[in-house]
mmCIF file of C-alpha atoms in Angstrom:
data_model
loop_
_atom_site.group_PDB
_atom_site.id
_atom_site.type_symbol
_atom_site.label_atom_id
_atom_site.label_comp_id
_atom_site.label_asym_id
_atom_site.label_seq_id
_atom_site.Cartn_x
_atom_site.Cartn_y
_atom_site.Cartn_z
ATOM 1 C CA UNK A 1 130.769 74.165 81.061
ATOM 2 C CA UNK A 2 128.281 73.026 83.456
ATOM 3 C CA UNK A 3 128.304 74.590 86.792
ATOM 4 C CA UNK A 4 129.097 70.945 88.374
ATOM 5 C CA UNK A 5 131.682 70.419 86.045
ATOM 6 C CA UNK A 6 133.505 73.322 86.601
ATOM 7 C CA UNK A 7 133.188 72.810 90.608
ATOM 8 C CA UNK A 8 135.019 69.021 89.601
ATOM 9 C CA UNK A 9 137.929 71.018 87.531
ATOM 10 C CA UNK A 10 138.676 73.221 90.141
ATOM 11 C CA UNK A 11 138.289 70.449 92.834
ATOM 12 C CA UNK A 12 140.532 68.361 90.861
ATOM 13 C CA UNK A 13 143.367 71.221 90.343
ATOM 14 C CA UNK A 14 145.828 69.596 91.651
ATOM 15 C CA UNK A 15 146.589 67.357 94.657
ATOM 16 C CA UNK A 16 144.953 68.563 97.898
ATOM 17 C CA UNK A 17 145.942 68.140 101.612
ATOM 18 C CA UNK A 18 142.949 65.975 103.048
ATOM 19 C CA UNK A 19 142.819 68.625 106.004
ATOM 20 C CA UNK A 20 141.982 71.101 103.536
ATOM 21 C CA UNK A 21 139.036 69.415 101.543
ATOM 22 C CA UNK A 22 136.259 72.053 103.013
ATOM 23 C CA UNK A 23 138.826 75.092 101.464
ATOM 24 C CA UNK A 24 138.956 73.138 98.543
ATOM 25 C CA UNK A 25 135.495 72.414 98.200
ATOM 26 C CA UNK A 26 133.982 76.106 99.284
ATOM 27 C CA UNK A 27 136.823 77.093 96.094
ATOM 28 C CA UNK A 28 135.191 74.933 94.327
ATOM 29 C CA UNK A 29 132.166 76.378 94.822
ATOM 30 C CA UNK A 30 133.201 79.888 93.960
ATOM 31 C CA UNK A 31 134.478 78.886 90.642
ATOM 32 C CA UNK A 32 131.340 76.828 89.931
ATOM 33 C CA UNK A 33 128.541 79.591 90.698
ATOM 34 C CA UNK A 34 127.921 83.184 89.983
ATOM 35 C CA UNK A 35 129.111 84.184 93.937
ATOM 36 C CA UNK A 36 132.506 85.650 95.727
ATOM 37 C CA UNK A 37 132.945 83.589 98.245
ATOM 38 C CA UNK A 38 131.717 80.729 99.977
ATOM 39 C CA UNK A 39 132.016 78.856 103.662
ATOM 40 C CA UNK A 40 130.864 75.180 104.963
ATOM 41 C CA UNK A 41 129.580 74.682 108.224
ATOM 42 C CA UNK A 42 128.303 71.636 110.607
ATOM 43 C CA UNK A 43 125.900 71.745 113.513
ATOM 44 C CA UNK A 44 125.288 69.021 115.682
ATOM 45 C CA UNK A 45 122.913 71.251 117.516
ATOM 46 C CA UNK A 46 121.763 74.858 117.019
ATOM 47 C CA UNK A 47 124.468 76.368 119.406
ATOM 48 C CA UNK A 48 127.293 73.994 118.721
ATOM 49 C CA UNK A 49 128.261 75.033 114.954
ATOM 50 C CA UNK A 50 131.878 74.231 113.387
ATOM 51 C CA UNK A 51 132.994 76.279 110.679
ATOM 52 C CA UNK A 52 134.692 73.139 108.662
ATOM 53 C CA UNK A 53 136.132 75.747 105.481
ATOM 54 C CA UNK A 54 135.933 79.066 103.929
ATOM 55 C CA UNK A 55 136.889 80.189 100.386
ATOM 56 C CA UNK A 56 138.952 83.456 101.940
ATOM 57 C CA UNK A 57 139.260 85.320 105.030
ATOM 58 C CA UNK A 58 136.277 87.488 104.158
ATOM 59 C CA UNK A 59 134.363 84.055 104.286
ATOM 60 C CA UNK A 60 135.756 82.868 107.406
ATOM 61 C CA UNK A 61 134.531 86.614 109.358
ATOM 62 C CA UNK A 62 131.260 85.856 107.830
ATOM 63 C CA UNK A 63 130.684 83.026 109.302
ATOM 64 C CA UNK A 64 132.134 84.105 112.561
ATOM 65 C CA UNK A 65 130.146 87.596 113.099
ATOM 66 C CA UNK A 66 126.778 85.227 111.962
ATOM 67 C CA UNK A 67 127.485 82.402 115.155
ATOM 68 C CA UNK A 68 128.786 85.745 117.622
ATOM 69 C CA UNK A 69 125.054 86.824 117.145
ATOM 70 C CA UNK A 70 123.467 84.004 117.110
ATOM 71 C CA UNK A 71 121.443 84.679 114.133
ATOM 72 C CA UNK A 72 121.496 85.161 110.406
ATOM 73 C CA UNK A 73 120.400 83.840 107.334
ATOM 74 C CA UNK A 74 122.806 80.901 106.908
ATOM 75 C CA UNK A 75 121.567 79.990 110.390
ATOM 76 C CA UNK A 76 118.198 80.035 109.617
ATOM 77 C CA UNK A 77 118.517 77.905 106.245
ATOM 78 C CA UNK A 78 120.151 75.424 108.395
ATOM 79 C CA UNK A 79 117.057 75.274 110.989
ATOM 80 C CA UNK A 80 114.795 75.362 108.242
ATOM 81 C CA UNK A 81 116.786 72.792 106.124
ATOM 82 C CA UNK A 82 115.686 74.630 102.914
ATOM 83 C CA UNK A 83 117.759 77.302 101.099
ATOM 84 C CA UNK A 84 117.535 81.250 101.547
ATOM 85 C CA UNK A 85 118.386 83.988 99.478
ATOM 86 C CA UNK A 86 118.685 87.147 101.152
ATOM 87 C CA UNK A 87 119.507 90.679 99.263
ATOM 88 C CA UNK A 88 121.454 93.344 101.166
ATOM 89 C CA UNK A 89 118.143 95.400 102.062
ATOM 90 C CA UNK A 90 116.203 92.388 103.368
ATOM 91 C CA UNK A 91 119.541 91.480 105.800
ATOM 92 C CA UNK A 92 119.366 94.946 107.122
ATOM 93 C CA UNK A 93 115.767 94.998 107.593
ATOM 94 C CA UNK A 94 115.768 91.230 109.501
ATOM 95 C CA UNK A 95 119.567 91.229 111.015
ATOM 96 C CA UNK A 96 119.992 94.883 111.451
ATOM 97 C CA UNK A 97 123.297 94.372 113.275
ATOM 98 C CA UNK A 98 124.698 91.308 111.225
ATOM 99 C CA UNK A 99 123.892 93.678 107.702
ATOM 100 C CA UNK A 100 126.170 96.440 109.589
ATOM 101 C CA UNK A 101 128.814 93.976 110.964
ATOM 102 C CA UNK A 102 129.073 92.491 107.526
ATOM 103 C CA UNK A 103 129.165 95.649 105.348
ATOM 104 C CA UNK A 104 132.141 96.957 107.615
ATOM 105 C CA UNK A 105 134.335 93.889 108.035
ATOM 106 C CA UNK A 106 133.974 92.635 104.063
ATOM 107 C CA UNK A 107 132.776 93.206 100.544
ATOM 108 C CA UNK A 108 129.600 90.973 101.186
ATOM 109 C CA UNK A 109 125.946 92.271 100.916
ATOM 110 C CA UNK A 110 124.062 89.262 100.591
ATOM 111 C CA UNK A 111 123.607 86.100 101.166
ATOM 112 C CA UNK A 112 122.687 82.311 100.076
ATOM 113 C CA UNK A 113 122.733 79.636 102.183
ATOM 114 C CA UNK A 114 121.578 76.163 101.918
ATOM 115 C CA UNK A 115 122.033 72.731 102.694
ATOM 116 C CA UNK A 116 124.505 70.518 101.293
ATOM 117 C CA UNK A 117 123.070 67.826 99.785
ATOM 118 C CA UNK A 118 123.424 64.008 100.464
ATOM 119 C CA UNK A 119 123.618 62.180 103.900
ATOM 120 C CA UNK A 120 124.663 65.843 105.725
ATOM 121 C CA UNK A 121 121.784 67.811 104.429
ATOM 122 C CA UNK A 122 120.376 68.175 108.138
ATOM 123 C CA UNK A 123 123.414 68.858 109.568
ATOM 124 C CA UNK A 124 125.959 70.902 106.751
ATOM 125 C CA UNK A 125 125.375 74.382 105.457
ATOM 126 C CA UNK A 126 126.979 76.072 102.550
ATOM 127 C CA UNK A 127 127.136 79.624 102.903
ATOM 128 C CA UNK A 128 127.454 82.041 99.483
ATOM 129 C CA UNK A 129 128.097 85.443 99.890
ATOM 130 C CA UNK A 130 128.307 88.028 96.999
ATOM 131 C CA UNK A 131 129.247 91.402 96.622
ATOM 132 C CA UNK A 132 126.028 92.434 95.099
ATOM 133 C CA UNK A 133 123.328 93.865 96.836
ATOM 134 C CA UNK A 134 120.990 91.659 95.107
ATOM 135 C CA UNK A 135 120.763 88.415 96.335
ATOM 136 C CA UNK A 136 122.566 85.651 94.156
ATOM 137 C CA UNK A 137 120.592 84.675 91.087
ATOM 138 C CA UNK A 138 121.727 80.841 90.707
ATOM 139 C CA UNK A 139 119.237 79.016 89.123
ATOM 140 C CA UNK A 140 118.197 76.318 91.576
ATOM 141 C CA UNK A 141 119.299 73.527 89.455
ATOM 142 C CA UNK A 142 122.669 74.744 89.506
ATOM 143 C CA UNK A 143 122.381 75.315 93.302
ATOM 144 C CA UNK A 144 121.078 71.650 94.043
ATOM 145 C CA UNK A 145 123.914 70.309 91.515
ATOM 146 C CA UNK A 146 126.556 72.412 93.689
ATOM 147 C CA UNK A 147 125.594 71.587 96.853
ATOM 148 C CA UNK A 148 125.162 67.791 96.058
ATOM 149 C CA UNK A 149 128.651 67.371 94.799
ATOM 150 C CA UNK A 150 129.733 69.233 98.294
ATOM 151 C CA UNK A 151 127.329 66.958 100.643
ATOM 152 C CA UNK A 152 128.677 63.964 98.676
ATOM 153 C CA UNK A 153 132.472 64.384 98.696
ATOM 154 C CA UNK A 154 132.461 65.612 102.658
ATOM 155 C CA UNK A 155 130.244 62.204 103.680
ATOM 156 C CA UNK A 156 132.454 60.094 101.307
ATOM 157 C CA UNK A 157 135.583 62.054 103.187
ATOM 158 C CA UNK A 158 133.853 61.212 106.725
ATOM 159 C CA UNK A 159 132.432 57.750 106.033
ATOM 160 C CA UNK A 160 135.512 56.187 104.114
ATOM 161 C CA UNK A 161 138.510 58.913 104.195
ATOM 162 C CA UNK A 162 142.269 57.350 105.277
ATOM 163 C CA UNK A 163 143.480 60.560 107.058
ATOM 164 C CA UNK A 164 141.627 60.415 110.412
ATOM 165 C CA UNK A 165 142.219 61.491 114.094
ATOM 166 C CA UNK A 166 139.604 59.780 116.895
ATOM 167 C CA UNK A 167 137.752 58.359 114.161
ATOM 168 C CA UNK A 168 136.944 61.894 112.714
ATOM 169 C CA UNK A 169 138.774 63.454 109.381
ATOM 170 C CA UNK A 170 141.397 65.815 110.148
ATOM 171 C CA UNK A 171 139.184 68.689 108.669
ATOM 172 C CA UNK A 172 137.527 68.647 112.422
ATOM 173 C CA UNK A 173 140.712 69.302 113.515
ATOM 174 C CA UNK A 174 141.837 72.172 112.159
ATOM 175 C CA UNK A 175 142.562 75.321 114.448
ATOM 176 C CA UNK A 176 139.178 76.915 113.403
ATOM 177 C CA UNK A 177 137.155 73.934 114.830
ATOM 178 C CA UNK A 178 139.259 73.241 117.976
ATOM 179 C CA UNK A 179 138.590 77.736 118.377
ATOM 180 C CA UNK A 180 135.135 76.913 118.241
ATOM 181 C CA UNK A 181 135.247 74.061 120.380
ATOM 182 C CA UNK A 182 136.977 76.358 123.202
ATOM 183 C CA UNK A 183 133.604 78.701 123.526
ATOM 184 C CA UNK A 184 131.895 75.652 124.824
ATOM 185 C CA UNK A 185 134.464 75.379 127.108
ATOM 186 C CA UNK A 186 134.296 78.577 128.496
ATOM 187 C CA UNK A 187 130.073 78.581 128.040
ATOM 188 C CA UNK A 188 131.047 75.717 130.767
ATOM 189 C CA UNK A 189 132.964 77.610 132.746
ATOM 190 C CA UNK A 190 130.700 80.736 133.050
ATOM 191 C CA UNK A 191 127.649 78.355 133.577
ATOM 192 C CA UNK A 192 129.324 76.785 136.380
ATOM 193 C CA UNK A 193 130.986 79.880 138.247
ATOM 194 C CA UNK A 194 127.608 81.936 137.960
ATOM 195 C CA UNK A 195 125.428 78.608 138.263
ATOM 196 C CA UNK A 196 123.281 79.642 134.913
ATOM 197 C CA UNK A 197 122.349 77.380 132.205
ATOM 198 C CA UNK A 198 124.688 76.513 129.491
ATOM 199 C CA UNK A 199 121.936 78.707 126.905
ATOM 200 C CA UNK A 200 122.390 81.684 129.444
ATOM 201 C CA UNK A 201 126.021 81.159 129.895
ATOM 202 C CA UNK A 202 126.522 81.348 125.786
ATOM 203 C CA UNK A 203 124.440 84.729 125.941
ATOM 204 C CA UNK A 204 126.433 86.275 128.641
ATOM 205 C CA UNK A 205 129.826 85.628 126.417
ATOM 206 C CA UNK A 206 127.886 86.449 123.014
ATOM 207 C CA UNK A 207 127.192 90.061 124.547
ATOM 208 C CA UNK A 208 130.506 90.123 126.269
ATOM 209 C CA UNK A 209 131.994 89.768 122.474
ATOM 210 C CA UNK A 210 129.779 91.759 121.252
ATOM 211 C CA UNK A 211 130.797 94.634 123.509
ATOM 212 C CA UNK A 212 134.411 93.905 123.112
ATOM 213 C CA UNK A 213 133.993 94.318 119.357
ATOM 214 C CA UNK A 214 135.910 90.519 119.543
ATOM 215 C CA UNK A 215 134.174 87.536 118.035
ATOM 216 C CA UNK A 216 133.173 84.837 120.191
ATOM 217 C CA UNK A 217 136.551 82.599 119.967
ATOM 218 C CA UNK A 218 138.561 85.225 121.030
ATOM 219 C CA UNK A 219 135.922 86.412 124.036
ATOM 220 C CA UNK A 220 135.987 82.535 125.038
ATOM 221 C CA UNK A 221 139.985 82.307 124.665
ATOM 222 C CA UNK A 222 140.488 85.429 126.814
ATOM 223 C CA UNK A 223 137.632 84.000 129.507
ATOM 224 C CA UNK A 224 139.133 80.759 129.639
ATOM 225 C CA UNK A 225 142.660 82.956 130.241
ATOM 226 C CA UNK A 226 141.405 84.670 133.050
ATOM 227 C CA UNK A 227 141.635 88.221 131.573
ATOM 228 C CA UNK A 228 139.172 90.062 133.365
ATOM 229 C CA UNK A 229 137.248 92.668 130.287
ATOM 230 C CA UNK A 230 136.670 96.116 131.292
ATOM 231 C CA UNK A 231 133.257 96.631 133.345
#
């Protein structure tokens, strides 16, 4: 079975709630290509990613640890709008402290990220992560196939979909999204109490996380709170 065909069996196992389709589709994904698990993301700028679906928890932490640093290798596919494959040496070696973070929290050691394909290509990453501490060997072909069937089903979803909320599908508003949508909140609320930029305000609550040993949706929950962290 082709790798796109088995990413349409498993898509099509069963009926789906629309909210889920990026779960579905990241599922998809894992059943489709040599790879453990798998996460979908969307940036309408650099800063402001949404993490739309993850294949497990493992996936979701992945994803979160990458945006808390503000660096990575799915976040440099998605400036570069080309793919990158990334073995566990070459993470430790370029993202010393995202290698660590990732090796401690999950079973991940590499990395392959790249853009969906279709209308989203600029704007959608999917994120493969594998156990291995090579990095995934998917032949391109099956890559582009993957990712093309993803791109396509999420702008068909956004473009044409039945179940939406403020013109959006519901997957953008799922508790994960509205999470990440509350650290530009509080990114507001720092810049504005310590009269910084909005890129200065994110790095202040990026190392406040960081020190916390939080990622960034809980630092920005317990700013926006008012809990005080220890100095």
């Amino acid at each position: 079975m082709s790798p796109g065909a088995a990413f349409v069996a498993e898509l099509d196992r069963g009926p789906g709630d629309p909210e889920l389709l990026p779960e579905r589709l990241a599922r998809a994904c894992v059943a489709a290509l040599p790879v453990d698990g798998a996460g979908l993301s969307h940036a309408f700028d650099p800063d402001r990613r949404l993490p739309l679906g993850a294949s497990d928890a493992q996936a979701v932490a992945a994803e979160q640890m990458q945006f808390a640093l503000g660096d990575g290798p799915c976040l440099e596919a998605q400036r570069r709008r080309r793919p990158l494959a990334v073995s566990a040496p070459e993470l430790a070696q370029r993202w010393p402290v995202y290698a660590s973070q990732l090796a401690a929290r999950t079973a991940y050691r590499s990395v392959l990220a790249v853009p969906v394909g279709g209308p989203l290509a600029a704007v959608t990453t999917l994120d493969l992560f594998c156990t291995d501490a090579e990095a995934p060997a998917v032949p391109d072909e099956d890559v582009a196939e993957v990712a093309l069937l993803v791109g396509d089903a999420l702008a068909a979803d956004m473009s044409g979909g039945q179940h939406r909320l403020l013109g959006l599908p519901d997957w953008f508003h799922r508790p994960a999204v509205l999470a990440r949508q509350r650290v530009w909140l509080a990114v507001a609320q720092l810049s504005g109490q310590d009269g910084i930029s909005n890129a200065a305000a994110l790095a202040v609550l990026r190392a406040r996380a960081f020190r916390l040993d939080q990622d960034l949706e809980t630092a920005a929950e317990g700013l926006l709170r008012g809990e005080v962290p220890p100095a």
